[in-house]
mmCIF file of C-alpha atoms in Angstrom:
data_model
loop_
_atom_site.group_PDB
_atom_site.id
_atom_site.type_symbol
_atom_site.label_atom_id
_atom_site.label_comp_id
_atom_site.label_asym_id
_atom_site.label_seq_id
_atom_site.Cartn_x
_atom_site.Cartn_y
_atom_site.Cartn_z
ATOM 1 C CA UNK A 71 -10.224 -18.432 -7.658
ATOM 2 C CA UNK A 72 -12.511 -18.446 -4.633
ATOM 3 C CA UNK A 73 -14.634 -15.334 -4.098
ATOM 4 C CA UNK A 74 -12.742 -13.216 -1.548
ATOM 5 C CA UNK A 75 -14.351 -11.308 1.275
ATOM 6 C CA UNK A 76 -14.220 -7.508 0.963
ATOM 7 C CA UNK A 77 -11.622 -6.199 3.427
ATOM 8 C CA UNK A 78 -11.674 -2.482 2.741
ATOM 9 C CA UNK A 79 -14.031 -0.443 0.592
ATOM 10 C CA UNK A 80 -15.302 3.043 -0.132
ATOM 11 C CA UNK A 81 -18.816 4.246 -0.845
ATOM 12 C CA UNK A 82 -19.305 7.530 -2.684
ATOM 13 C CA UNK A 83 -15.937 8.783 -1.426
ATOM 14 C CA UNK A 84 -14.856 12.280 -2.466
ATOM 15 C CA UNK A 85 -11.752 14.181 -1.354
ATOM 16 C CA UNK A 86 -11.485 17.964 -1.418
ATOM 17 C CA UNK A 87 -8.445 20.171 -0.957
ATOM 18 C CA UNK A 88 -10.128 23.450 -0.143
ATOM 19 C CA UNK A 89 -12.586 23.940 -3.022
ATOM 20 C CA UNK A 90 -10.753 21.577 -5.381
ATOM 21 C CA UNK A 91 -12.263 18.095 -5.723
ATOM 22 C CA UNK A 92 -9.313 15.698 -6.174
ATOM 23 C CA UNK A 93 -11.312 12.448 -5.969
ATOM 24 C CA UNK A 94 -14.980 12.295 -6.887
ATOM 25 C CA UNK A 95 -17.607 9.820 -5.714
ATOM 26 C CA UNK A 96 -15.523 6.610 -5.722
ATOM 27 C CA UNK A 97 -17.222 3.343 -4.783
ATOM 28 C CA UNK A 98 -14.714 0.487 -4.769
ATOM 29 C CA UNK A 99 -14.302 -2.875 -2.999
ATOM 30 C CA UNK A 100 -10.832 -4.253 -2.259
ATOM 31 C CA UNK A 101 -10.934 -8.000 -1.459
ATOM 32 C CA UNK A 102 -9.028 -9.717 1.324
ATOM 33 C CA UNK A 103 -5.734 -11.473 0.473
ATOM 34 C CA UNK A 104 -5.742 -9.986 -3.019
ATOM 35 C CA UNK A 105 -3.699 -7.258 -4.683
ATOM 36 C CA UNK A 106 -5.723 -4.351 -6.030
ATOM 37 C CA UNK A 107 -3.791 -2.013 -8.361
ATOM 38 C CA UNK A 108 -4.819 1.612 -8.891
ATOM 39 C CA UNK A 109 -3.672 2.865 -12.295
ATOM 40 C CA UNK A 110 -4.118 6.049 -14.301
ATOM 41 C CA UNK A 111 -2.144 9.072 -15.511
ATOM 42 C CA UNK A 112 -0.268 11.372 -13.108
ATOM 43 C CA UNK A 113 -2.523 13.674 -11.132
ATOM 44 C CA UNK A 114 -5.645 11.509 -11.552
ATOM 45 C CA UNK A 115 -6.235 11.054 -7.807
ATOM 46 C CA UNK A 116 -4.765 7.555 -7.249
ATOM 47 C CA UNK A 117 -2.426 8.515 -4.398
ATOM 48 C CA UNK A 118 -4.984 10.853 -2.826
ATOM 49 C CA UNK A 119 -7.501 7.996 -2.848
ATOM 50 C CA UNK A 120 -4.941 5.565 -1.408
ATOM 51 C CA UNK A 121 -4.192 7.936 1.475
ATOM 52 C CA UNK A 122 -7.868 8.065 2.459
ATOM 53 C CA UNK A 123 -7.684 4.355 3.309
ATOM 54 C CA UNK A 124 -5.548 4.965 6.410
ATOM 55 C CA UNK A 125 -6.495 8.588 7.042
ATOM 56 C CA UNK A 126 -3.135 9.986 5.886
ATOM 57 C CA UNK A 127 -4.959 12.946 4.341
ATOM 58 C CA UNK A 128 -5.855 14.023 7.903
ATOM 59 C CA UNK A 129 -2.428 15.641 8.165
ATOM 60 C CA UNK A 130 -3.218 18.025 5.264
ATOM 61 C CA UNK A 131 -5.046 20.970 6.875
ATOM 62 C CA UNK A 132 -7.372 21.866 3.967
ATOM 63 C CA UNK A 133 -8.266 18.244 3.092
ATOM 64 C CA UNK A 134 -11.777 16.957 3.799
ATOM 65 C CA UNK A 135 -13.645 13.869 2.723
ATOM 66 C CA UNK A 136 -17.255 13.014 1.974
ATOM 67 C CA UNK A 137 -18.656 9.502 1.761
ATOM 68 C CA UNK A 138 -17.543 6.343 3.547
ATOM 69 C CA UNK A 139 -14.280 4.404 3.898
ATOM 70 C CA UNK A 140 -15.030 1.026 5.466
ATOM 71 C CA UNK A 141 -12.574 -1.382 7.089
ATOM 72 C CA UNK A 142 -14.291 -4.709 7.837
ATOM 73 C CA UNK A 143 -17.561 -2.811 7.396
ATOM 74 C CA UNK A 144 -16.707 -0.107 9.971
ATOM 75 C CA UNK A 145 -16.391 3.538 8.880
ATOM 76 C CA UNK A 146 -12.823 4.626 9.693
ATOM 77 C CA UNK A 147 -13.917 8.295 9.644
ATOM 78 C CA UNK A 148 -16.746 7.826 12.170
ATOM 79 C CA UNK A 149 -16.581 9.972 15.326
ATOM 80 C CA UNK A 150 -14.539 8.365 18.074
ATOM 81 C CA UNK A 151 -12.482 6.125 15.772
ATOM 82 C CA UNK A 152 -8.894 5.742 16.993
ATOM 83 C CA UNK A 153 -6.747 6.993 14.089
ATOM 84 C CA UNK A 154 -3.597 5.403 15.551
ATOM 85 C CA UNK A 155 -5.345 2.021 15.541
ATOM 86 C CA UNK A 156 -6.524 2.536 11.936
ATOM 87 C CA UNK A 157 -2.919 3.215 10.892
ATOM 88 C CA UNK A 158 -1.695 0.189 12.818
ATOM 89 C CA UNK A 159 -4.163 -2.019 10.922
ATOM 90 C CA UNK A 160 -3.517 -0.309 7.567
ATOM 91 C CA UNK A 161 0.227 0.044 6.976
ATOM 92 C CA UNK A 162 1.770 2.262 4.306
ATOM 93 C CA UNK A 163 4.857 2.044 2.107
ATOM 94 C CA UNK A 164 5.757 5.200 0.210
ATOM 95 C CA UNK A 165 7.213 5.838 -3.227
ATOM 96 C CA UNK A 166 10.566 7.015 -1.893
ATOM 97 C CA UNK A 167 12.077 4.673 0.652
ATOM 98 C CA UNK A 168 12.328 6.619 3.890
ATOM 99 C CA UNK A 169 14.355 4.712 6.475
ATOM 100 C CA UNK A 170 14.987 6.531 9.741
ATOM 101 C CA UNK A 171 18.607 7.575 10.429
ATOM 102 C CA UNK A 172 18.930 4.634 12.814
ATOM 103 C CA UNK A 173 20.225 1.077 12.619
ATOM 104 C CA UNK A 174 18.486 -1.560 10.501
ATOM 105 C CA UNK A 175 17.223 -3.203 13.709
ATOM 106 C CA UNK A 176 15.864 0.028 15.212
ATOM 107 C CA UNK A 177 14.062 0.918 11.976
ATOM 108 C CA UNK A 178 11.989 -2.246 12.241
ATOM 109 C CA UNK A 179 11.620 -2.085 16.042
ATOM 110 C CA UNK A 180 10.464 1.548 16.002
ATOM 111 C CA UNK A 181 6.745 0.924 15.512
ATOM 112 C CA UNK A 182 6.691 -1.798 18.158
ATOM 113 C CA UNK A 183 8.294 0.524 20.713
ATOM 114 C CA UNK A 184 5.763 3.256 19.894
ATOM 115 C CA UNK A 185 2.981 0.709 20.405
ATOM 116 C CA UNK A 186 4.270 -0.037 23.888
ATOM 117 C CA UNK A 187 6.136 -3.321 23.274
ATOM 118 C CA UNK A 188 9.114 -3.335 25.657
ATOM 119 C CA UNK A 189 10.210 -6.970 25.928
ATOM 120 C CA UNK A 190 13.618 -7.194 24.157
ATOM 121 C CA UNK A 191 13.092 -10.826 23.186
ATOM 122 C CA UNK A 192 9.645 -10.115 21.689
ATOM 123 C CA UNK A 193 11.097 -7.184 19.757
ATOM 124 C CA UNK A 194 14.063 -9.216 18.466
ATOM 125 C CA UNK A 195 11.803 -12.070 17.331
ATOM 126 C CA UNK A 196 9.416 -9.693 15.592
ATOM 127 C CA UNK A 197 12.261 -7.817 13.878
ATOM 128 C CA UNK A 198 13.589 -11.105 12.498
ATOM 129 C CA UNK A 199 10.118 -12.264 11.409
ATOM 130 C CA UNK A 200 9.412 -8.956 9.640
ATOM 131 C CA UNK A 201 12.779 -8.915 7.868
ATOM 132 C CA UNK A 202 12.217 -12.515 6.747
ATOM 133 C CA UNK A 203 8.755 -11.632 5.439
ATOM 134 C CA UNK A 204 10.287 -8.710 3.555
ATOM 135 C CA UNK A 205 12.892 -11.073 2.007
ATOM 136 C CA UNK A 206 15.722 -9.062 3.577
ATOM 137 C CA UNK A 207 16.873 -11.120 6.573
ATOM 138 C CA UNK A 208 19.580 -13.127 4.791
ATOM 139 C CA UNK A 209 21.114 -9.935 3.397
ATOM 140 C CA UNK A 210 21.249 -8.002 6.689
ATOM 141 C CA UNK A 211 21.269 -10.506 9.573
ATOM 142 C CA UNK A 212 25.004 -9.958 10.217
ATOM 143 C CA UNK A 213 24.746 -6.162 10.252
ATOM 144 C CA UNK A 214 21.516 -5.372 12.047
ATOM 145 C CA UNK A 215 23.173 -2.624 14.075
ATOM 146 C CA UNK A 216 24.682 -0.780 11.111
ATOM 147 C CA UNK A 217 22.973 2.309 9.649
ATOM 148 C CA UNK A 218 19.928 1.609 7.495
ATOM 149 C CA UNK A 219 20.932 4.462 5.202
ATOM 150 C CA UNK A 220 23.959 2.398 4.064
ATOM 151 C CA UNK A 221 21.646 -0.119 2.355
ATOM 152 C CA UNK A 222 20.971 -0.005 -1.398
ATOM 153 C CA UNK A 223 17.784 1.635 -2.648
ATOM 154 C CA UNK A 224 16.023 -1.694 -3.153
ATOM 155 C CA UNK A 225 17.092 -2.929 0.288
ATOM 156 C CA UNK A 226 15.902 0.313 1.875
ATOM 157 C CA UNK A 227 12.477 -0.139 0.288
ATOM 158 C CA UNK A 228 12.258 -3.730 1.566
ATOM 159 C CA UNK A 229 13.316 -2.421 4.990
ATOM 160 C CA UNK A 230 10.407 0.035 4.875
ATOM 161 C CA UNK A 231 8.112 -2.888 4.021
ATOM 162 C CA UNK A 232 9.544 -4.815 7.005
ATOM 163 C CA UNK A 233 8.927 -1.763 9.183
ATOM 164 C CA UNK A 234 5.289 -1.674 8.040
ATOM 165 C CA UNK A 235 4.911 -5.426 8.702
ATOM 166 C CA UNK A 236 6.421 -5.259 12.209
ATOM 167 C CA UNK A 237 3.276 -3.797 13.770
ATOM 168 C CA UNK A 238 1.212 -6.629 12.257
ATOM 169 C CA UNK A 239 -1.150 -4.731 9.972
ATOM 170 C CA UNK A 240 -3.981 -6.396 8.069
ATOM 171 C CA UNK A 241 -3.659 -4.224 4.956
ATOM 172 C CA UNK A 242 -0.600 -2.767 3.238
ATOM 173 C CA UNK A 243 -0.943 0.304 1.044
ATOM 174 C CA UNK A 244 1.911 0.846 -1.421
ATOM 175 C CA UNK A 245 2.321 4.130 -3.274
ATOM 176 C CA UNK A 246 4.483 3.389 -6.339
ATOM 177 C CA UNK A 247 6.876 1.307 -4.208
ATOM 178 C CA UNK A 248 9.247 0.427 -7.060
ATOM 179 C CA UNK A 249 9.224 3.603 -9.152
ATOM 180 C CA UNK A 250 12.670 4.711 -7.935
ATOM 181 C CA UNK A 251 14.270 1.257 -8.246
ATOM 182 C CA UNK A 252 16.271 -0.543 -10.925
ATOM 183 C CA UNK A 253 14.734 -3.571 -12.715
ATOM 184 C CA UNK A 254 16.332 -6.204 -10.446
ATOM 185 C CA UNK A 255 15.225 -4.444 -7.238
ATOM 186 C CA UNK A 256 11.781 -3.940 -8.799
ATOM 187 C CA UNK A 257 11.493 -7.661 -9.524
ATOM 188 C CA UNK A 258 12.307 -8.439 -5.880
ATOM 189 C CA UNK A 259 9.570 -6.065 -4.682
ATOM 190 C CA UNK A 260 7.072 -7.648 -7.111
ATOM 191 C CA UNK A 261 7.962 -11.174 -5.939
ATOM 192 C CA UNK A 262 7.569 -9.953 -2.381
ATOM 193 C CA UNK A 263 4.089 -8.539 -3.084
ATOM 194 C CA UNK A 264 3.085 -11.920 -4.488
ATOM 195 C CA UNK A 265 4.265 -13.641 -1.280
ATOM 196 C CA UNK A 266 2.713 -11.103 1.085
ATOM 197 C CA UNK A 267 -0.837 -11.383 -0.231
ATOM 198 C CA UNK A 268 -1.125 -14.776 1.467
ATOM 199 C CA UNK A 269 -1.155 -12.929 4.793
ATOM 200 C CA UNK A 270 -2.202 -9.396 3.882
ATOM 201 C CA UNK A 271 -4.588 -7.424 1.715
ATOM 202 C CA UNK A 272 -2.567 -5.148 -0.594
ATOM 203 C CA UNK A 273 -3.525 -1.997 -2.467
ATOM 204 C CA UNK A 274 -0.849 -0.630 -4.792
ATOM 205 C CA UNK A 275 -0.670 2.584 -6.805
ATOM 206 C CA UNK A 276 1.519 2.160 -9.862
ATOM 207 C CA UNK A 277 2.163 4.158 -13.009
ATOM 208 C CA UNK A 278 3.735 1.048 -14.533
ATOM 209 C CA UNK A 279 1.015 -0.888 -16.327
ATOM 210 C CA UNK A 280 3.203 -3.961 -16.853
ATOM 211 C CA UNK A 281 3.730 -4.021 -13.104
ATOM 212 C CA UNK A 282 -0.022 -3.792 -12.457
ATOM 213 C CA UNK A 283 -0.561 -6.658 -14.904
ATOM 214 C CA UNK A 284 2.116 -8.766 -13.192
ATOM 215 C CA UNK A 285 1.288 -8.253 -9.511
ATOM 216 C CA UNK A 286 -2.426 -7.510 -9.161
ATOM 217 C CA UNK A 287 -5.592 -9.566 -9.064
ATOM 218 C CA UNK A 288 -7.870 -6.554 -9.602
ATOM 219 C CA UNK A 289 -7.209 -3.261 -11.349
ATOM 220 C CA UNK A 290 -9.012 0.062 -10.894
ATOM 221 C CA UNK A 291 -8.493 2.740 -13.571
ATOM 222 C CA UNK A 292 -8.713 6.359 -12.417
ATOM 223 C CA UNK A 293 -9.004 9.419 -14.647
ATOM 224 C CA UNK A 294 -9.379 13.057 -13.548
ATOM 225 C CA UNK A 295 -10.305 12.040 -10.003
ATOM 226 C CA UNK A 296 -12.971 9.539 -11.032
ATOM 227 C CA UNK A 297 -12.996 5.749 -11.011
ATOM 228 C CA UNK A 298 -13.653 4.840 -14.652
ATOM 229 C CA UNK A 299 -13.539 1.052 -14.480
ATOM 230 C CA UNK A 300 -12.590 -1.760 -12.120
ATOM 231 C CA UNK A 301 -12.403 -5.507 -12.648
ATOM 232 C CA UNK A 302 -10.161 -8.567 -12.667
ATOM 233 C CA UNK A 303 -6.752 -7.457 -13.962
ATOM 234 C CA UNK A 304 -6.763 -9.837 -16.902
ATOM 235 C CA UNK A 305 -10.107 -8.484 -18.095
ATOM 236 C CA UNK A 306 -9.113 -4.822 -17.665
ATOM 237 C CA UNK A 307 -5.957 -5.392 -19.713
ATOM 238 C CA UNK A 308 -7.492 -7.551 -22.453
ATOM 239 C CA UNK A 309 -11.158 -6.595 -22.838
ATOM 240 C CA UNK A 310 -11.813 -3.341 -20.975
ATOM 241 C CA UNK A 311 -15.417 -2.147 -21.038
ATOM 242 C CA UNK A 312 -14.776 1.577 -21.274
ATOM 243 C CA UNK A 313 -13.071 3.268 -24.252
ATOM 244 C CA UNK A 314 -11.080 5.539 -21.891
ATOM 245 C CA UNK A 315 -9.551 2.469 -20.242
ATOM 246 C CA UNK A 316 -8.608 0.990 -23.588
ATOM 247 C CA UNK A 317 -7.086 4.293 -24.747
ATOM 248 C CA UNK A 318 -4.931 4.479 -21.609
ATOM 249 C CA UNK A 319 -3.838 0.854 -21.668
ATOM 250 C CA UNK A 320 -2.943 0.929 -25.367
ATOM 251 C CA UNK A 321 -0.900 4.114 -24.821
ATOM 252 C CA UNK A 322 -3.097 6.583 -26.690
ATOM 253 C CA UNK A 323 -2.724 8.972 -23.768
ATOM 254 C CA UNK A 324 -1.212 9.160 -20.268
#
């Protein structure tokens, strides 16, 4: 596999909620057009870390960060950085699918409208492209104007992925995107992740180690807010360097 360019990275990144340090001194590179999985037990800081990558922690009043988060080498927390633009470039898909109470079409078109796209033809073409990329078009093309909330759980999650893709991000963050889904819907999401990395850089938080092993190129193991070990997924799962990683992967704790 060719050496990939680093797309997004952190240097000595720490996150505090008030006095509590939730993530401590994390330095991590996430390569372009690869899937990086963040694993570790509940409450170890994976999701908090993920949210620093598109400044989602900004909406939590007592949250503050130290260190650097770099997108194409630029610090996204530097003074004067446009947060809206950061979130356009770094899309997010949450654990619980959260379609808006609108039609399937309007769910996908929403971000484009907010970003000032008004041309109906442009919007329609982009909605179709995003739904195709999210492997949902064939299932919904005849009912685009029906409520999104009538879709199955797995379809709703793929709709949320389509919604994230519609504003043409460069990176997609996924916070346990399949944890609420049945095995068949989960498989579809995993196949989709595999397809999407051709065009996007993906960072996924998952509590499912088999899923991390199946979908990711690199795996980062977090414990108690610290990054313990990172490396190619195959190496992390077969010959981890750190005993804590081995204990977690072999099920001794977590």
